[in-house]
Amino acid sequence: DAKTTQPNSMESNEEEPVHLPCNHSTISGTDYIHWYRQLPSQGPEYVIHGLTSNVNNRMASLAIAEDRKSSTLILHRATLRDAAVYYCILRDSQLGAGGTSYGKLTFGQGTILTVHP
Amino acid sequence: DSGVTQTPKHLITATGQRVTLRCSPRSGDLSVYWYQQSLDQGLQFLIQYYNGEERAKGNILERFSAQQFPDLHSELNLSSLELGDSALYFCASSVAPSGVYNEQFFGPGTRLTVL
């Protein structure tokens, strides 16, 4: 699996935007960029995913660089509930014939987001 | 609530013992995944089943085994337990076998403590 690099931690104030960066310089053309987060004492939770174009959903926006070597998860107005570990994960849409990487999520260390009131 | 249920929530046992963790996927999901989260290793993929068949294996020890039943619930069996097996075990489910285009829904986890 292609590797991602994220800052260990970031801090934000409540109701301010948060930009969480992810570097993936070895990304391949068939890799999708997925973001998950894990709130304290809970299982991971899907946030958003994209391939080339920027994506928006009710939780966040995903901005993907033109060369796809980096992406940024944007929380438009952070709340205390957004305090979590955020994981940037690459998923190869081509794998599956051999079954060795079919469907698995490869989690890195993620970014610990702290939100101050 | 993701719709994925896991039982039990907590499990405390001794070294050398065997335990079974149970997972019920979201209604309609055919794929089940098991992950282990420990302080030193982080979140690691163990194994995936799709509609009763094993689809992918990750860093799963030989002492561990899993299966998915016809009603699609899954069980993770951990045997000859060691102190290092103490961890949070998460089950996730998705509609499709690969889930590249879909999300995985995670359960609340089972916390295993081996004394």
Coordinates of N, CA and C in Angstrom, one line a residue:
Chain A
D1 N 0.8 -1.2 0.0 CA 0.0 0.0 0.0 C 0.9 1.2 0.0
A2 N 0.5 2.2 -0.8 CA 1.2 3.5 -0.8 C 1.1 4.1 0.6
K3 N 2.1 4.9 1.0 CA 2.2 5.4 2.4 C 1.7 6.8 2.4
T4 N 1.1 7.2 3.6 CA 0.7 8.6 3.8 C 1.5 9.1 5.0
T5 N 1.6 10.4 5.0 CA 2.3 11.1 6.1 C 1.4 12.2 6.6
Q6 N 1.2 12.2 7.9 CA 0.3 13.3 8.5 C 1.0 13.8 9.8
P7 N 0.7 15.1 10.1 CA 1.3 15.6 11.4 C 0.8 14.8 12.6
N8 N 1.6 14.7 13.6 CA 1.2 14.0 14.8 C 0.0 14.6 15.4
S9 N -0.1 15.9 15.5 CA -1.1 16.6 16.2 C -1.4 18.0 15.7
M10 N -2.6 18.5 15.9 CA -3.0 19.8 15.5 C -4.0 20.3 16.5
E11 N -4.0 21.6 16.6 CA -5.0 22.2 17.5 C -5.8 23.3 16.8
S12 N -7.0 23.5 17.3 CA -7.9 24.4 16.7 C -8.8 25.0 17.8
N13 N -9.5 26.1 17.5 CA -10.5 26.7 18.4 C -11.8 26.4 17.8
E14 N -12.8 26.2 18.7 CA -14.2 26.0 18.3 C -14.7 27.0 17.4
E15 N -15.4 26.5 16.4 CA -16.1 27.4 15.4 C -15.1 28.0 14.4
E16 N -13.8 27.6 14.4 CA -12.9 28.0 13.4 C -12.7 26.9 12.4
P17 N -12.2 27.2 11.2 CA -12.0 26.1 10.2 C -10.7 25.4 10.6
V18 N -10.6 24.1 10.2 CA -9.4 23.3 10.4 C -9.0 22.6 9.1
H19 N -7.7 22.7 8.8 CA -7.2 22.1 7.6 C -6.2 21.0 8.0
L20 N -6.6 19.8 7.8 CA -5.7 18.7 8.2 C -5.0 18.1 6.9
P21 N -3.7 18.3 6.9 CA -2.9 17.9 5.7 C -2.5 16.4 5.7
C22 N -2.3 15.9 4.5 CA -1.9 14.5 4.3 C -1.0 14.5 3.0
N23 N 0.2 14.0 3.2 CA 1.1 13.8 2.0 C 1.1 12.3 1.6
H24 N 1.0 12.2 0.3 CA 1.0 10.8 -0.3 C 1.8 10.9 -1.6
S25 N 3.1 11.1 -1.5 CA 3.9 11.3 -2.7 C 4.0 10.1 -3.7
T26 N 3.7 8.9 -3.1 CA 3.9 7.7 -4.0 C 2.5 7.2 -4.4
I27 N 1.5 8.0 -4.4 CA 0.2 7.6 -4.8 C 0.1 7.2 -6.2
S28 N -0.6 6.1 -6.5 CA -0.8 5.6 -7.9 C -2.1 6.2 -8.5
G29 N -2.2 6.0 -9.8 CA -3.4 6.5 -10.4 C -4.7 5.9 -10.0
T30 N -4.6 4.7 -9.5 CA -5.9 4.0 -9.1 C -6.1 4.1 -7.6
D31 N -5.3 4.8 -6.8 CA -5.5 5.0 -5.4 C -6.6 6.0 -5.1
Y32 N -7.6 5.6 -4.3 CA -8.6 6.6 -3.8 C -8.1 7.1 -2.4
I33 N -8.4 8.3 -2.1 CA -8.0 8.9 -0.8 C -9.2 8.9 0.1
H34 N -9.0 8.1 1.2 CA -10.1 8.0 2.2 C -9.7 8.7 3.5
W35 N -10.6 9.3 4.2 CA -10.4 9.8 5.5 C -11.4 9.2 6.5
Y36 N -10.8 8.7 7.6 CA -11.6 8.2 8.7 C -11.2 9.0 10.0
R37 N -12.1 9.0 11.0 CA -11.7 9.6 12.2 C -12.1 8.6 13.4
Q38 N -11.5 8.8 14.5 CA -11.8 7.9 15.6 C -12.0 8.9 16.8
L39 N -13.2 9.0 17.3 CA -13.5 9.8 18.5 C -13.1 8.9 19.7
P40 N -12.8 9.6 20.8 CA -12.4 8.9 22.0 C -13.4 7.8 22.4
S41 N -12.8 6.6 22.7 CA -13.5 5.4 23.1 C -14.6 4.9 22.1
Q42 N -14.3 5.2 20.8 CA -15.3 4.7 19.8 C -14.5 4.1 18.7
G43 N -15.2 3.4 17.8 CA -14.6 2.8 16.6 C -14.4 3.9 15.6
P44 N -13.5 3.6 14.6 CA -13.3 4.6 13.5 C -14.6 4.9 12.8
E45 N -14.7 6.1 12.2 CA -15.9 6.5 11.5 C -15.5 7.1 10.2
Y46 N -16.1 6.7 9.1 CA -15.9 7.3 7.8 C -16.1 8.8 7.7
V47 N -15.3 9.5 7.1 CA -15.5 11.0 6.9 C -15.8 11.3 5.4
I48 N -14.9 11.0 4.5 CA -15.0 11.4 3.2 C -14.0 10.6 2.3
H49 N -14.2 10.5 1.0 CA -13.2 10.0 0.1 C -13.3 10.7 -1.3
G50 N -12.2 10.6 -2.0 CA -12.1 11.1 -3.3 C -11.0 10.6 -4.2
L51 N -11.0 10.8 -5.5 CA -10.0 10.3 -6.4 C -9.2 11.5 -7.0
T52 N -9.8 12.4 -7.7 CA -9.1 13.5 -8.2 C -9.7 14.9 -7.9
S53 N -11.0 14.9 -8.0 CA -11.7 16.2 -7.8 C -12.0 16.4 -6.3
N54 N -12.1 17.7 -6.0 CA -12.5 18.0 -4.6 C -13.9 17.5 -4.3
V55 N -14.1 17.1 -3.1 CA -15.4 16.5 -2.6 C -15.9 17.2 -1.4
N56 N -17.2 17.3 -1.4 CA -17.9 17.9 -0.2 C -18.9 16.9 0.3
N57 N -19.1 16.8 1.6 CA -20.3 16.2 2.2 C -20.7 16.9 3.4
R58 N -21.6 16.4 4.2 CA -22.2 17.1 5.3 C -21.1 17.2 6.4
M59 N -20.1 16.4 6.4 CA -19.2 16.4 7.5 C -18.0 17.3 7.2
A60 N -17.5 17.2 6.0 CA -16.2 17.9 5.7 C -16.1 18.1 4.2
S61 N -14.9 18.7 3.8 CA -14.5 18.8 2.4 C -13.2 18.2 2.2
L62 N -12.9 17.7 1.1 CA -11.6 17.1 0.8 C -11.1 17.8 -0.4
A63 N -9.9 18.5 -0.2 CA -9.2 19.2 -1.3 C -8.0 18.3 -1.7
I64 N -8.0 18.0 -3.0 CA -6.9 17.1 -3.6 C -6.0 17.9 -4.5
A65 N -4.7 17.9 -4.3 CA -3.8 18.7 -5.1 C -3.9 18.2 -6.5
E66 N -3.5 19.0 -7.4 CA -3.6 18.7 -8.9 C -2.7 17.5 -9.2
D67 N -1.6 17.4 -8.6 CA -0.7 16.2 -8.8 C -1.0 15.0 -7.9
R68 N -2.0 15.2 -7.1 CA -2.5 14.1 -6.2 C -1.5 13.7 -5.1
K69 N -0.4 14.4 -5.0 CA 0.6 14.0 -4.0 C 0.3 14.4 -2.6
S70 N -0.7 15.2 -2.5 CA -1.2 15.6 -1.2 C -2.7 15.9 -1.2
S71 N -3.3 15.9 0.0 CA -4.7 16.3 0.1 C -4.9 17.0 1.5
T72 N -6.0 17.6 1.6 CA -6.3 18.3 2.8 C -7.8 18.1 3.2
L73 N -8.0 17.6 4.4 CA -9.3 17.5 4.9 C -9.7 18.8 5.6
I74 N -10.8 19.4 5.3 CA -11.3 20.6 5.8 C -12.5 20.5 6.6
L75 N -12.4 20.8 7.9 CA -13.6 21.0 8.7 C -14.0 22.4 8.8
H76 N -15.1 22.8 8.3 CA -15.4 24.2 8.1 C -15.6 25.0 9.4
R77 N -16.2 24.4 10.3 CA -16.4 25.0 11.7 C -16.2 23.9 12.7
A78 N -15.0 23.9 13.3 CA -14.8 22.8 14.3 C -15.7 22.9 15.5
T79 N -16.1 21.8 16.0 CA -16.8 21.8 17.2 C -16.1 20.9 18.2
L80 N -16.4 20.9 19.5 CA -15.8 20.1 20.4 C -15.9 18.6 20.1
R81 N -17.0 18.2 19.4 CA -17.2 16.9 19.0 C -16.3 16.4 17.9
D82 N -15.6 17.3 17.2 CA -14.6 17.0 16.2 C -13.3 16.6 16.7
A83 N -13.1 16.7 18.0 CA -11.8 16.3 18.6 C -11.7 14.7 18.5
A84 N -10.7 14.3 17.7 CA -10.5 12.9 17.4 C -9.2 12.7 16.7
V85 N -8.9 11.4 16.4 CA -7.7 11.1 15.6 C -8.2 11.0 14.2
Y86 N -7.6 11.7 13.3 CA -8.0 11.7 11.9 C -6.9 10.9 11.0
Y87 N -7.4 9.9 10.3 CA -6.6 9.0 9.5 C -6.8 9.3 8.0
C88 N -5.7 9.5 7.3 CA -5.7 9.6 5.8 C -5.3 8.2 5.3
I89 N -6.0 7.6 4.4 CA -5.8 6.2 4.0 C -5.9 6.1 2.5
L90 N -5.0 5.5 1.8 CA -5.1 5.3 0.4 C -5.6 3.9 0.1
R91 N -6.5 3.8 -0.8 CA -7.1 2.5 -1.2 C -7.1 2.3 -2.7
D92 N -6.4 1.1 -3.0 CA -6.2 0.9 -4.4 C -7.4 0.2 -5.0
S93 N -8.0 0.8 -6.0 CA -9.2 0.3 -6.6 C -8.9 -0.9 -7.5
Q94 N -7.6 -1.1 -7.9 CA -7.3 -2.2 -8.8 C -7.0 -3.5 -8.1
L95 N -6.7 -3.5 -6.8 CA -6.4 -4.8 -6.1 C -7.7 -5.6 -6.0
G96 N -7.5 -6.9 -5.9 CA -8.6 -7.7 -5.6 C -8.5 -9.1 -6.3
A97 N -7.8 -9.2 -7.4 CA -7.7 -10.5 -8.1 C -7.0 -11.5 -7.2
G98 N -6.0 -11.2 -6.5 CA -5.3 -12.1 -5.6 C -5.9 -12.2 -4.3
G99 N -6.7 -11.2 -4.0 CA -7.4 -11.2 -2.7 C -6.6 -10.7 -1.5
T100 N -5.3 -10.4 -1.7 CA -4.5 -10.2 -0.5 C -4.8 -8.8 0.1
S101 N -5.2 -7.9 -0.6 CA -5.5 -6.6 0.0 C -6.9 -6.1 -0.2
Y102 N -7.8 -7.1 -0.4 CA -9.1 -6.8 -0.8 C -9.9 -6.1 0.4
G103 N -10.1 -4.8 0.2 CA -11.0 -4.2 1.2 C -10.4 -3.7 2.5
K104 N -9.2 -4.1 2.8 CA -8.7 -3.7 4.1 C -8.3 -2.2 4.1
L105 N -8.4 -1.7 5.3 CA -8.0 -0.3 5.6 C -6.6 -0.4 6.3
T106 N -5.6 0.3 5.8 CA -4.3 0.4 6.4 C -4.2 1.7 7.1
F107 N -4.3 1.7 8.5 CA -4.3 2.9 9.3 C -2.8 3.2 9.6
G108 N -2.5 4.5 9.5 CA -1.2 5.0 10.0 C -1.4 5.5 11.4
Q109 N -0.5 6.4 11.8 CA -0.6 7.0 13.2 C -1.7 8.1 13.3
G110 N -2.0 8.7 12.2 CA -3.1 9.7 12.2 C -2.7 11.0 12.8
T111 N -3.6 12.0 12.8 CA -3.4 13.3 13.4 C -4.4 13.4 14.5
I112 N -3.8 13.7 15.7 CA -4.7 14.0 16.9 C -5.1 15.4 16.8
L113 N -6.4 15.6 16.7 CA -7.0 17.0 16.6 C -7.6 17.4 18.0
T114 N -7.0 18.4 18.5 CA -7.6 19.0 19.8 C -8.4 20.3 19.4
V115 N -9.6 20.4 19.9 CA -10.4 21.5 19.7 C -10.6 22.2 21.0
H116 N -10.2 23.5 21.1 CA -10.4 24.3 22.3 C -11.7 25.1 22.3
P117 N -12.4 25.1 23.5 CA -13.6 25.9 23.5 C -13.3 27.4 23.4
Chain B
D1 N -24.7 5.7 16.2 CA -24.8 4.2 16.1 C -24.6 3.8 14.7
S2 N -23.5 3.0 14.5 CA -23.2 2.5 13.1 C -24.0 1.4 12.6
G3 N -24.7 0.7 13.5 CA -25.5 -0.4 13.1 C -24.8 -1.7 13.2
V4 N -23.5 -1.7 13.5 CA -22.6 -2.9 13.7 C -22.6 -3.1 15.3
T5 N -22.9 -4.3 15.7 CA -22.9 -4.7 17.1 C -21.8 -5.7 17.4
Q6 N -21.2 -5.5 18.5 CA -20.2 -6.4 19.0 C -20.4 -6.8 20.4
T7 N -20.2 -8.1 20.7 CA -20.3 -8.5 22.1 C -19.2 -9.5 22.4
P8 N -18.7 -9.5 23.6 CA -19.1 -8.6 24.7 C -18.3 -7.2 24.6
K9 N -18.7 -6.3 25.4 CA -18.0 -5.0 25.4 C -16.6 -5.1 26.0
H10 N -16.6 -5.9 27.1 CA -15.3 -6.1 27.8 C -15.1 -7.5 28.1
L11 N -13.9 -8.0 28.1 CA -13.6 -9.4 28.4 C -12.3 -9.4 29.1
I12 N -12.3 -10.0 30.3 CA -11.1 -10.2 31.1 C -10.8 -11.7 31.3
T13 N -9.6 -12.1 30.9 CA -9.3 -13.5 31.0 C -7.8 -13.7 31.3
A14 N -7.4 -15.0 31.5 CA -6.1 -15.3 31.9 C -5.3 -15.8 30.7
T15 N -4.0 -15.7 30.8 CA -3.1 -16.2 29.8 C -3.4 -17.7 29.6
G16 N -3.3 -18.1 28.3 CA -3.5 -19.5 27.9 C -4.9 -19.9 27.6
Q17 N -5.8 -19.0 27.9 CA -7.3 -19.2 27.7 C -7.7 -18.9 26.3
R18 N -8.9 -19.3 26.0 CA -9.5 -19.1 24.6 C -10.8 -18.2 24.8
V19 N -11.0 -17.3 23.9 CA -12.2 -16.5 23.9 C -12.8 -16.3 22.5
T20 N -14.0 -16.0 22.5 CA -14.7 -15.8 21.2 C -15.4 -14.4 21.2
L21 N -15.1 -13.6 20.2 CA -15.7 -12.3 20.1 C -16.7 -12.4 18.9
R22 N -17.8 -11.7 19.1 CA -18.9 -11.8 18.2 C -19.2 -10.5 17.5
C23 N -19.6 -10.5 16.3 CA -19.9 -9.3 15.5 C -21.2 -9.5 14.6
S24 N -22.1 -8.6 14.7 CA -23.2 -8.6 13.8 C -23.1 -7.4 12.9
P25 N -23.0 -7.6 11.5 CA -22.8 -6.5 10.6 C -24.1 -5.7 10.5
R26 N -24.0 -4.6 9.8 CA -25.2 -3.8 9.5 C -26.1 -4.6 8.6
S27 N -27.4 -4.4 8.7 CA -28.4 -5.1 7.9 C -28.0 -4.9 6.4
G28 N -27.9 -5.9 5.6 CA -27.6 -5.8 4.2 C -26.1 -5.8 3.8
D29 N -25.2 -5.7 4.8 CA -23.8 -5.7 4.5 C -23.3 -7.2 4.5
L30 N -22.6 -7.5 3.4 CA -22.1 -8.8 3.3 C -20.6 -9.0 3.7
S31 N -19.9 -7.9 3.8 CA -18.5 -8.0 4.2 C -18.3 -7.7 5.6
V32 N -17.4 -8.5 6.3 CA -17.1 -8.2 7.7 C -15.6 -8.2 7.8
Y33 N -15.1 -7.2 8.5 CA -13.6 -7.1 8.7 C -13.3 -7.1 10.2
W34 N -12.2 -7.6 10.6 CA -11.7 -7.5 12.0 C -10.4 -6.8 12.0
Y35 N -10.4 -5.9 13.0 CA -9.2 -5.1 13.3 C -8.8 -5.2 14.7
Q36 N -7.5 -5.0 15.0 CA -7.0 -5.0 16.4 C -6.3 -3.7 16.6
Q37 N -6.6 -3.1 17.7 CA -6.0 -1.8 18.1 C -5.3 -1.9 19.4
S38 N -4.0 -1.8 19.4 CA -3.2 -1.8 20.6 C -2.3 -0.6 20.7
L39 N -1.8 -0.3 21.9 CA -1.1 1.0 22.1 C 0.2 1.0 21.2
D40 N 0.9 -0.1 21.1 CA 2.1 -0.1 20.4 C 2.0 -0.3 18.9
Q41 N 1.0 -1.0 18.4 CA 0.8 -1.4 17.0 C -0.2 -0.5 16.3
G42 N -1.0 0.3 17.0 CA -2.1 1.0 16.4 C -3.2 0.1 15.9
L43 N -3.9 0.6 14.9 CA -5.0 -0.1 14.3 C -4.5 -1.0 13.2
Q44 N -4.7 -2.3 13.3 CA -4.2 -3.2 12.3 C -5.3 -4.2 11.8
F45 N -5.3 -4.3 10.5 CA -6.3 -5.2 9.8 C -5.9 -6.7 10.1
L46 N -6.9 -7.5 10.5 CA -6.7 -8.9 10.8 C -7.2 -9.8 9.6
I47 N -8.5 -9.7 9.3 CA -9.0 -10.6 8.3 C -10.4 -10.0 7.8
Q48 N -10.7 -10.5 6.6 CA -12.0 -10.0 6.0 C -12.8 -11.3 5.5
Y49 N -14.1 -11.2 5.7 CA -15.0 -12.2 5.1 C -16.0 -11.5 4.2
Y50 N -16.4 -12.2 3.2 CA -17.4 -11.7 2.3 C -18.4 -12.8 2.0
N51 N -19.6 -12.7 2.5 CA -20.7 -13.6 2.2 C -20.2 -15.1 2.6
G52 N -19.6 -15.2 3.7 CA -19.2 -16.5 4.3 C -17.8 -17.0 3.9
E53 N -17.2 -16.3 2.9 CA -15.9 -16.8 2.5 C -14.8 -15.8 2.9
E54 N -13.6 -16.4 3.3 CA -12.5 -15.5 3.6 C -12.0 -14.8 2.4
R55 N -11.8 -13.5 2.5 CA -11.4 -12.7 1.3 C -10.0 -12.1 1.4
A56 N -9.5 -11.8 2.6 CA -8.2 -11.2 2.7 C -7.7 -11.5 4.1
K57 N -6.4 -11.6 4.3 CA -5.8 -11.8 5.6 C -4.8 -10.8 5.8
G58 N -4.7 -10.3 7.0 CA -3.7 -9.3 7.3 C -2.7 -9.9 8.3
N59 N -2.4 -9.1 9.4 CA -1.4 -9.6 10.4 C -2.1 -10.4 11.4
I60 N -2.8 -11.5 11.0 CA -3.5 -12.3 12.0 C -2.6 -13.5 12.4
L61 N -2.5 -13.7 13.7 CA -1.7 -14.7 14.3 C -2.3 -16.1 14.0
E62 N -1.5 -17.1 14.0 CA -2.1 -18.5 13.8 C -3.0 -18.9 14.9
R63 N -2.8 -18.3 16.1 CA -3.6 -18.7 17.3 C -5.0 -18.0 17.1
F64 N -5.1 -17.2 16.2 CA -6.4 -16.5 16.0 C -7.1 -17.1 14.7
S65 N -8.4 -17.2 14.8 CA -9.2 -17.7 13.6 C -10.5 -17.0 13.6
A66 N -11.1 -17.0 12.5 CA -12.4 -16.3 12.4 C -13.3 -17.1 11.4
Q67 N -14.6 -16.8 11.4 CA -15.5 -17.3 10.5 C -16.7 -16.4 10.3
Q68 N -17.4 -16.5 9.2 CA -18.6 -15.8 9.0 C -19.7 -16.8 8.7
F69 N -20.8 -16.7 9.4 CA -21.9 -17.7 9.4 C -22.9 -17.4 8.3
P70 N -23.8 -18.3 8.0 CA -24.8 -18.0 6.9 C -25.7 -16.8 7.2
D71 N -25.9 -16.5 8.5 CA -26.7 -15.3 8.8 C -25.8 -14.0 8.8
L72 N -24.6 -14.2 8.4 CA -23.6 -13.1 8.2 C -22.9 -12.6 9.4
H73 N -23.3 -13.1 10.6 CA -22.6 -12.6 11.8 C -21.2 -13.3 11.7
S74 N -20.3 -12.8 12.4 CA -18.9 -13.3 12.4 C -18.4 -13.5 13.8
E75 N -17.5 -14.4 14.0 CA -16.8 -14.6 15.3 C -15.3 -14.7 15.1
L76 N -14.6 -14.1 16.0 CA -13.2 -14.1 16.0 C -12.8 -14.9 17.3
N77 N -12.0 -16.0 17.0 CA -11.6 -16.8 18.1 C -10.1 -16.6 18.4
L78 N -9.8 -16.3 19.6 CA -8.5 -16.1 20.0 C -8.1 -17.2 21.1
S79 N -7.0 -17.9 20.8 CA -6.7 -19.0 21.7 C -5.2 -18.9 22.2
S80 N -4.9 -19.7 23.2 CA -3.6 -19.6 23.9 C -3.2 -18.2 24.1
L81 N -4.1 -17.4 24.8 CA -3.9 -16.0 24.9 C -2.6 -15.6 25.6
E82 N -2.0 -14.5 25.2 CA -0.8 -14.0 25.8 C -1.1 -12.6 26.3
L83 N -0.3 -12.1 27.1 CA -0.5 -10.7 27.6 C -0.5 -9.7 26.5
G84 N 0.3 -9.9 25.5 CA 0.3 -9.0 24.3 C -0.9 -9.0 23.5
D85 N -1.9 -9.9 23.7 CA -3.1 -9.9 23.0 C -4.1 -8.9 23.5
S86 N -3.8 -8.4 24.7 CA -4.7 -7.4 25.3 C -4.8 -6.2 24.3
A87 N -6.0 -5.9 23.9 CA -6.2 -4.8 22.9 C -7.7 -4.6 22.7
L88 N -8.0 -3.6 21.9 CA -9.4 -3.4 21.4 C -9.5 -4.1 20.1
Y89 N -10.6 -4.9 20.0 CA -10.9 -5.6 18.7 C -12.1 -5.0 18.1
F90 N -12.0 -4.4 16.9 CA -13.1 -3.8 16.2 C -13.5 -4.7 15.0
C91 N -14.8 -4.7 14.8 CA -15.4 -5.4 13.7 C -16.0 -4.2 12.8
A92 N -15.9 -4.4 11.5 CA -16.5 -3.4 10.6 C -17.2 -4.2 9.5
S93 N -18.2 -3.5 8.9 CA -18.9 -4.1 7.8 C -19.1 -3.1 6.6
S94 N -19.2 -3.7 5.4 CA -19.5 -2.9 4.3 C -20.4 -3.7 3.3
V95 N -21.0 -3.0 2.4 CA -21.9 -3.7 1.4 C -21.1 -4.5 0.5
A96 N -20.1 -3.9 -0.1 CA -19.4 -4.5 -1.2 C -18.1 -5.3 -0.7
P97 N -17.6 -6.1 -1.5 CA -16.4 -6.9 -1.0 C -15.1 -6.0 -0.9
S98 N -15.0 -5.0 -1.7 CA -13.7 -4.3 -1.7 C -13.9 -3.0 -0.8
G99 N -15.0 -2.4 -1.0 CA -15.3 -1.2 -0.2 C -14.5 0.0 -0.6
V100 N -13.8 0.0 -1.7 CA -13.0 1.1 -2.2 C -13.9 2.3 -2.4
Y101 N -15.0 2.0 -3.0 CA -16.0 3.1 -3.3 C -17.0 3.3 -2.2
N102 N -16.9 2.5 -1.2 CA -17.9 2.6 -0.1 C -17.2 2.6 1.2
E103 N -17.9 3.1 2.2 CA -17.3 3.2 3.5 C -17.4 1.9 4.3
Q104 N -16.6 1.7 5.3 CA -16.7 0.7 6.3 C -17.3 1.2 7.5
F105 N -18.3 0.5 8.1 CA -18.9 0.9 9.3 C -18.4 0.1 10.5
F106 N -17.9 0.8 11.5 CA -17.2 0.1 12.6 C -18.1 0.0 13.8
G107 N -18.0 -1.2 14.5 CA -18.7 -1.4 15.7 C -18.0 -0.7 16.9
P108 N -18.5 -0.8 18.1 CA -18.0 -0.1 19.2 C -16.7 -0.8 19.8
G109 N -16.5 -2.0 19.4 CA -15.3 -2.7 19.8 C -15.5 -3.6 21.0
T110 N -14.6 -4.6 21.2 CA -14.5 -5.4 22.4 C -13.1 -5.2 23.0
R111 N -13.1 -4.8 24.3 CA -11.8 -4.6 24.9 C -11.5 -5.9 25.6
L112 N -10.4 -6.5 25.2 CA -9.9 -7.7 25.8 C -8.7 -7.4 26.7
T113 N -8.8 -7.9 27.9 CA -7.7 -7.8 28.8 C -7.2 -9.2 29.2
V114 N -5.9 -9.5 29.0 CA -5.4 -10.8 29.4 C -4.5 -10.6 30.6
L115 N -4.8 -11.2 31.6 CA -4.0 -11.1 32.9 C -3.1 -12.3 33.1

